[in-house]
C-alpha cells in the first residue's frame, strides 16, 4: 500500500520539466552563469608572475640593491629590498632623482607604467642608452607583457632625455 502511493507520487512528479513555468529557465541560466567563475582558478593565467620573476632576478643577479622604483611594491618585495615611487618627469630627470635618493633600480613595464608614467614608455623599446640608466634585463610573459629592469648609475651628468 505504501509502495503504490510512493510510485504514484514519483510518476506524477517525474519528469520535472513537465511542470515548468517561466521561473525555471531563469534559474538554470543563473546557475550556469556561475560556472565560469567556479572554474576560473583552475585555468587562470597569473598576470603578476612577471613581477615575481623580475624581483627574484634582481635579488639573485644584482649586487648591492638598495631600492627598486616601481609603482607597486611587488618587485621590491621579491627582490628583498625597499620599494620607492617612480618620480615624475622624462627618463633623464627620473634617473637623476633616483640617483639622488639612492635607489639602484628602475623597472618599466608595458601594463602598469604605461598608464602610471606614460613618459617612460619609450624606455621599453629604446635601443640607445638613456643618460643615467643602464638596461640590465628584459622579460616577457605569455600574455605579451614586456618588462625592463634598469640599473641607475650613481652619478648622472644631468637631466637628459
PDB file of C-alpha atoms in Angstrom:
ATOM      1  CA  UNK A   1       0.000   0.000   0.000  1.00  0.00           C
ATOM      2  CA  UNK A   2       2.707   2.429   0.891  1.00  0.00           C
ATOM      3  CA  UNK A   3       4.750   1.443  -2.143  1.00  0.00           C
ATOM      4  CA  UNK A   4       1.961   2.103  -4.592  1.00  0.00           C
ATOM      5  CA  UNK A   5       1.295   5.547  -3.235  1.00  0.00           C
ATOM      6  CA  UNK A   6       5.050   6.285  -3.435  1.00  0.00           C
ATOM      7  CA  UNK A   7       5.110   5.061  -7.023  1.00  0.00           C
ATOM      8  CA  UNK A   8       2.120   7.213  -7.862  1.00  0.00           C
ATOM      9  CA  UNK A   9       3.857  10.258  -6.403  1.00  0.00           C
ATOM     10  CA  UNK A  10       7.050   9.556  -8.389  1.00  0.00           C
ATOM     11  CA  UNK A  11       5.224   9.107 -11.674  1.00  0.00           C
ATOM     12  CA  UNK A  12       3.250  12.307 -11.226  1.00  0.00           C
ATOM     13  CA  UNK A  13       6.354  14.287 -10.215  1.00  0.00           C
ATOM     14  CA  UNK A  14       8.533  12.876 -12.992  1.00  0.00           C
ATOM     15  CA  UNK A  15       9.695  14.290 -15.423  1.00  0.00           C
ATOM     16  CA  UNK A  16      10.367  17.598 -13.678  1.00  0.00           C
ATOM     17  CA  UNK A  17      10.128  19.572 -16.912  1.00  0.00           C
ATOM     18  CA  UNK A  18       6.539  18.515 -17.228  1.00  0.00           C
ATOM     19  CA  UNK A  19       5.627  21.213 -14.714  1.00  0.00           C
ATOM     20  CA  UNK A  20       7.917  24.066 -15.815  1.00  0.00           C
ATOM     21  CA  UNK A  21       6.995  27.680 -15.513  1.00  0.00           C
ATOM     22  CA  UNK A  22       8.800  30.886 -16.561  1.00  0.00           C
ATOM     23  CA  UNK A  23      10.997  30.869 -13.453  1.00  0.00           C
ATOM     24  CA  UNK A  24      12.839  27.633 -14.244  1.00  0.00           C
ATOM     25  CA  UNK A  25      14.779  28.837 -17.340  1.00  0.00           C
ATOM     26  CA  UNK A  26      15.862  31.934 -15.403  1.00  0.00           C
ATOM     27  CA  UNK A  27      17.071  29.734 -12.553  1.00  0.00           C
ATOM     28  CA  UNK A  28      19.024  27.486 -14.946  1.00  0.00           C
ATOM     29  CA  UNK A  29      20.666  30.471 -16.665  1.00  0.00           C
ATOM     30  CA  UNK A  30      21.668  31.974 -13.296  1.00  0.00           C
ATOM     31  CA  UNK A  31      23.193  28.695 -12.140  1.00  0.00           C
ATOM     32  CA  UNK A  32      25.093  28.181 -15.400  1.00  0.00           C
ATOM     33  CA  UNK A  33      26.422  31.751 -15.326  1.00  0.00           C
ATOM     34  CA  UNK A  34      28.315  30.914 -12.118  1.00  0.00           C
ATOM     35  CA  UNK A  35      30.160  28.027 -13.768  1.00  0.00           C
ATOM     36  CA  UNK A  36      32.995  30.105 -15.360  1.00  0.00           C
ATOM     37  CA  UNK A  37      33.703  31.832 -12.043  1.00  0.00           C
ATOM     38  CA  UNK A  38      33.831  28.479 -10.315  1.00  0.00           C
ATOM     39  CA  UNK A  39      36.320  27.053 -12.826  1.00  0.00           C
ATOM     40  CA  UNK A  40      38.437  30.214 -13.153  1.00  0.00           C
ATOM     41  CA  UNK A  41      41.089  29.253 -10.554  1.00  0.00           C
ATOM     42  CA  UNK A  42      41.703  26.047 -12.497  1.00  0.00           C
ATOM     43  CA  UNK A  43      42.683  27.645 -15.813  1.00  0.00           C
ATOM     44  CA  UNK A  44      43.632  31.222 -14.900  1.00  0.00           C
ATOM     45  CA  UNK A  45      46.954  32.686 -16.073  1.00  0.00           C
ATOM     46  CA  UNK A  46      48.804  34.565 -13.333  1.00  0.00           C
ATOM     47  CA  UNK A  47      49.186  38.103 -14.661  1.00  0.00           C
ATOM     48  CA  UNK A  48      51.599  39.088 -11.900  1.00  0.00           C
ATOM     49  CA  UNK A  49      54.080  36.262 -12.449  1.00  0.00           C
ATOM     50  CA  UNK A  50      56.370  38.536 -14.465  1.00  0.00           C
ATOM     51  CA  UNK A  51      56.772  40.834 -11.439  1.00  0.00           C
ATOM     52  CA  UNK A  52      57.748  37.915  -9.228  1.00  0.00           C
ATOM     53  CA  UNK A  53      60.292  36.735 -11.817  1.00  0.00           C
ATOM     54  CA  UNK A  54      61.729  40.266 -12.098  1.00  0.00           C
ATOM     55  CA  UNK A  55      62.044  40.653  -8.335  1.00  0.00           C
ATOM     56  CA  UNK A  56      63.684  37.261  -7.904  1.00  0.00           C
ATOM     57  CA  UNK A  57      66.048  38.010 -10.811  1.00  0.00           C
ATOM     58  CA  UNK A  58      67.075  41.346  -9.273  1.00  0.00           C
ATOM     59  CA  UNK A  59      67.626  39.754  -5.874  1.00  0.00           C
ATOM     60  CA  UNK A  60      69.730  36.921  -7.313  1.00  0.00           C
ATOM     61  CA  UNK A  61      71.717  38.700 -10.045  1.00  0.00           C
ATOM     62  CA  UNK A  62      72.207  42.294  -8.964  1.00  0.00           C
ATOM     63  CA  UNK A  63      74.733  43.140  -6.236  1.00  0.00           C
ATOM     64  CA  UNK A  64      74.006  45.822  -3.652  1.00  0.00           C
ATOM     65  CA  UNK A  65      70.353  46.534  -4.382  1.00  0.00           C
ATOM     66  CA  UNK A  66      69.260  49.400  -2.161  1.00  0.00           C
ATOM     67  CA  UNK A  67      65.869  50.109  -3.704  1.00  0.00           C
ATOM     68  CA  UNK A  68      63.598  49.346  -6.642  1.00  0.00           C
ATOM     69  CA  UNK A  69      61.467  52.072  -8.205  1.00  0.00           C
ATOM     70  CA  UNK A  70      58.143  50.730  -9.420  1.00  0.00           C
ATOM     71  CA  UNK A  71      54.541  51.921  -8.847  1.00  0.00           C
ATOM     72  CA  UNK A  72      53.636  48.740  -6.928  1.00  0.00           C
ATOM     73  CA  UNK A  73      55.667  47.076  -4.127  1.00  0.00           C
ATOM     74  CA  UNK A  74      55.686  43.542  -5.638  1.00  0.00           C
ATOM     75  CA  UNK A  75      59.096  43.615  -7.302  1.00  0.00           C
ATOM     76  CA  UNK A  76      60.863  45.170  -4.317  1.00  0.00           C
ATOM     77  CA  UNK A  77      59.293  42.544  -2.061  1.00  0.00           C
ATOM     78  CA  UNK A  78      60.592  39.649  -4.143  1.00  0.00           C
ATOM     79  CA  UNK A  79      63.987  41.341  -4.524  1.00  0.00           C
ATOM     80  CA  UNK A  80      64.244  41.635  -0.752  1.00  0.00           C
ATOM     81  CA  UNK A  81      64.696  45.395  -0.706  1.00  0.00           C
ATOM     82  CA  UNK A  82      62.765  48.625  -0.269  1.00  0.00           C
ATOM     83  CA  UNK A  83      60.418  49.983  -2.879  1.00  0.00           C
ATOM     84  CA  UNK A  84      60.272  53.599  -3.933  1.00  0.00           C
ATOM     85  CA  UNK A  85      57.858  55.542  -6.117  1.00  0.00           C
ATOM     86  CA  UNK A  86      58.736  56.410  -9.681  1.00  0.00           C
ATOM     87  CA  UNK A  87      59.493  60.146  -9.940  1.00  0.00           C
ATOM     88  CA  UNK A  88      57.609  62.321 -12.403  1.00  0.00           C
ATOM     89  CA  UNK A  89      59.442  63.546 -15.483  1.00  0.00           C
ATOM     90  CA  UNK A  90      61.349  62.434 -18.549  1.00  0.00           C
ATOM     91  CA  UNK A  91      63.730  59.463 -18.282  1.00  0.00           C
ATOM     92  CA  UNK A  92      66.841  61.559 -17.638  1.00  0.00           C
ATOM     93  CA  UNK A  93      65.191  63.511 -14.830  1.00  0.00           C
ATOM     94  CA  UNK A  94      63.846  60.287 -13.343  1.00  0.00           C
ATOM     95  CA  UNK A  95      67.352  58.798 -13.367  1.00  0.00           C
ATOM     96  CA  UNK A  96      68.753  61.914 -11.708  1.00  0.00           C
ATOM     97  CA  UNK A  97      66.128  61.832  -8.952  1.00  0.00           C
ATOM     98  CA  UNK A  98      66.588  58.104  -8.341  1.00  0.00           C
ATOM     99  CA  UNK A  99      70.375  58.534  -8.116  1.00  0.00           C
ATOM    100  CA  UNK A 100      69.862  61.387  -5.662  1.00  0.00           C
ATOM    101  CA  UNK A 101      67.657  59.235  -3.409  1.00  0.00           C
ATOM    102  CA  UNK A 102      69.954  56.204  -3.618  1.00  0.00           C
ATOM    103  CA  UNK A 103      67.535  53.914  -5.465  1.00  0.00           C
ATOM    104  CA  UNK A 104      69.559  51.469  -7.541  1.00  0.00           C
ATOM    105  CA  UNK A 105      66.965  50.006  -9.956  1.00  0.00           C
ATOM    106  CA  UNK A 106      64.073  51.228 -12.076  1.00  0.00           C
ATOM    107  CA  UNK A 107      61.504  48.819 -13.521  1.00  0.00           C
ATOM    108  CA  UNK A 108      59.376  49.799 -16.515  1.00  0.00           C
ATOM    109  CA  UNK A 109      56.602  47.557 -17.789  1.00  0.00           C
ATOM    110  CA  UNK A 110      54.007  47.728 -20.518  1.00  0.00           C
ATOM    111  CA  UNK A 111      50.990  47.279 -18.223  1.00  0.00           C
ATOM    112  CA  UNK A 112      51.288  49.498 -15.145  1.00  0.00           C
ATOM    113  CA  UNK A 113      53.916  52.108 -16.009  1.00  0.00           C
ATOM    114  CA  UNK A 114      52.327  52.785 -19.402  1.00  0.00           C
ATOM    115  CA  UNK A 115      49.281  54.238 -17.637  1.00  0.00           C
ATOM    116  CA  UNK A 116      51.056  55.494 -14.491  1.00  0.00           C
ATOM    117  CA  UNK A 117      54.066  57.230 -16.119  1.00  0.00           C
ATOM    118  CA  UNK A 118      53.478  57.293 -19.906  1.00  0.00           C
ATOM    119  CA  UNK A 119      56.612  59.394 -20.494  1.00  0.00           C
ATOM    120  CA  UNK A 120      58.697  56.319 -19.569  1.00  0.00           C
ATOM    121  CA  UNK A 121      57.136  54.018 -22.192  1.00  0.00           C
ATOM    122  CA  UNK A 122      59.911  54.757 -24.766  1.00  0.00           C
ATOM    123  CA  UNK A 123      62.340  53.069 -22.354  1.00  0.00           C
ATOM    124  CA  UNK A 124      60.642  49.741 -23.071  1.00  0.00           C
ATOM    125  CA  UNK A 125      61.784  49.719 -26.680  1.00  0.00           C
ATOM    126  CA  UNK A 126      64.765  52.114 -26.673  1.00  0.00           C
ATOM    127  CA  UNK A 127      67.934  50.758 -28.233  1.00  0.00           C
ATOM    128  CA  UNK A 128      70.074  53.759 -27.291  1.00  0.00           C
ATOM    129  CA  UNK A 129      71.098  54.171 -23.637  1.00  0.00           C
ATOM    130  CA  UNK A 130      69.480  56.890 -21.577  1.00  0.00           C
ATOM    131  CA  UNK A 131      71.657  59.191 -19.516  1.00  0.00           C
ATOM    132  CA  UNK A 132      71.894  57.632 -16.046  1.00  0.00           C
ATOM    133  CA  UNK A 133      70.128  54.330 -16.808  1.00  0.00           C
ATOM    134  CA  UNK A 134      71.706  51.048 -17.853  1.00  0.00           C
ATOM    135  CA  UNK A 135      69.425  48.283 -19.115  1.00  0.00           C
ATOM    136  CA  UNK A 136      70.226  45.021 -17.341  1.00  0.00           C
ATOM    137  CA  UNK A 137      67.455  42.663 -18.479  1.00  0.00           C
ATOM    138  CA  UNK A 138      64.261  42.423 -20.487  1.00  0.00           C
ATOM    139  CA  UNK A 139      61.484  39.985 -19.559  1.00  0.00           C
ATOM    140  CA  UNK A 140      58.336  38.968 -21.434  1.00  0.00           C
ATOM    141  CA  UNK A 141      55.466  36.718 -20.494  1.00  0.00           C
ATOM    142  CA  UNK A 142      52.896  34.609 -22.316  1.00  0.00           C
ATOM    143  CA  UNK A 143      50.405  37.498 -22.333  1.00  0.00           C
ATOM    144  CA  UNK A 144      52.753  39.716 -24.357  1.00  0.00           C
ATOM    145  CA  UNK A 145      53.682  41.958 -21.458  1.00  0.00           C
ATOM    146  CA  UNK A 146      57.178  43.473 -21.627  1.00  0.00           C
ATOM    147  CA  UNK A 147      59.224  44.452 -18.567  1.00  0.00           C
ATOM    148  CA  UNK A 148      62.683  46.027 -18.479  1.00  0.00           C
ATOM    149  CA  UNK A 149      64.946  46.421 -15.494  1.00  0.00           C
ATOM    150  CA  UNK A 150      67.369  49.348 -15.454  1.00  0.00           C
ATOM    151  CA  UNK A 151      70.285  49.936 -13.119  1.00  0.00           C
ATOM    152  CA  UNK A 152      70.517  53.554 -12.038  1.00  0.00           C
ATOM    153  CA  UNK A 153      74.064  54.852 -12.351  1.00  0.00           C
ATOM    154  CA  UNK A 154      75.164  56.533  -9.121  1.00  0.00           C
ATOM    155  CA  UNK A 155      76.417  59.660 -10.851  1.00  0.00           C
ATOM    156  CA  UNK A 156      74.452  61.337 -13.587  1.00  0.00           C
ATOM    157  CA  UNK A 157      75.744  64.177 -15.760  1.00  0.00           C
ATOM    158  CA  UNK A 158      72.413  65.984 -15.956  1.00  0.00           C
ATOM    159  CA  UNK A 159      68.743  65.563 -16.819  1.00  0.00           C
ATOM    160  CA  UNK A 160      68.883  64.390 -20.420  1.00  0.00           C
ATOM    161  CA  UNK A 161      66.260  62.641 -22.483  1.00  0.00           C
TER     162      UNK A 161
END
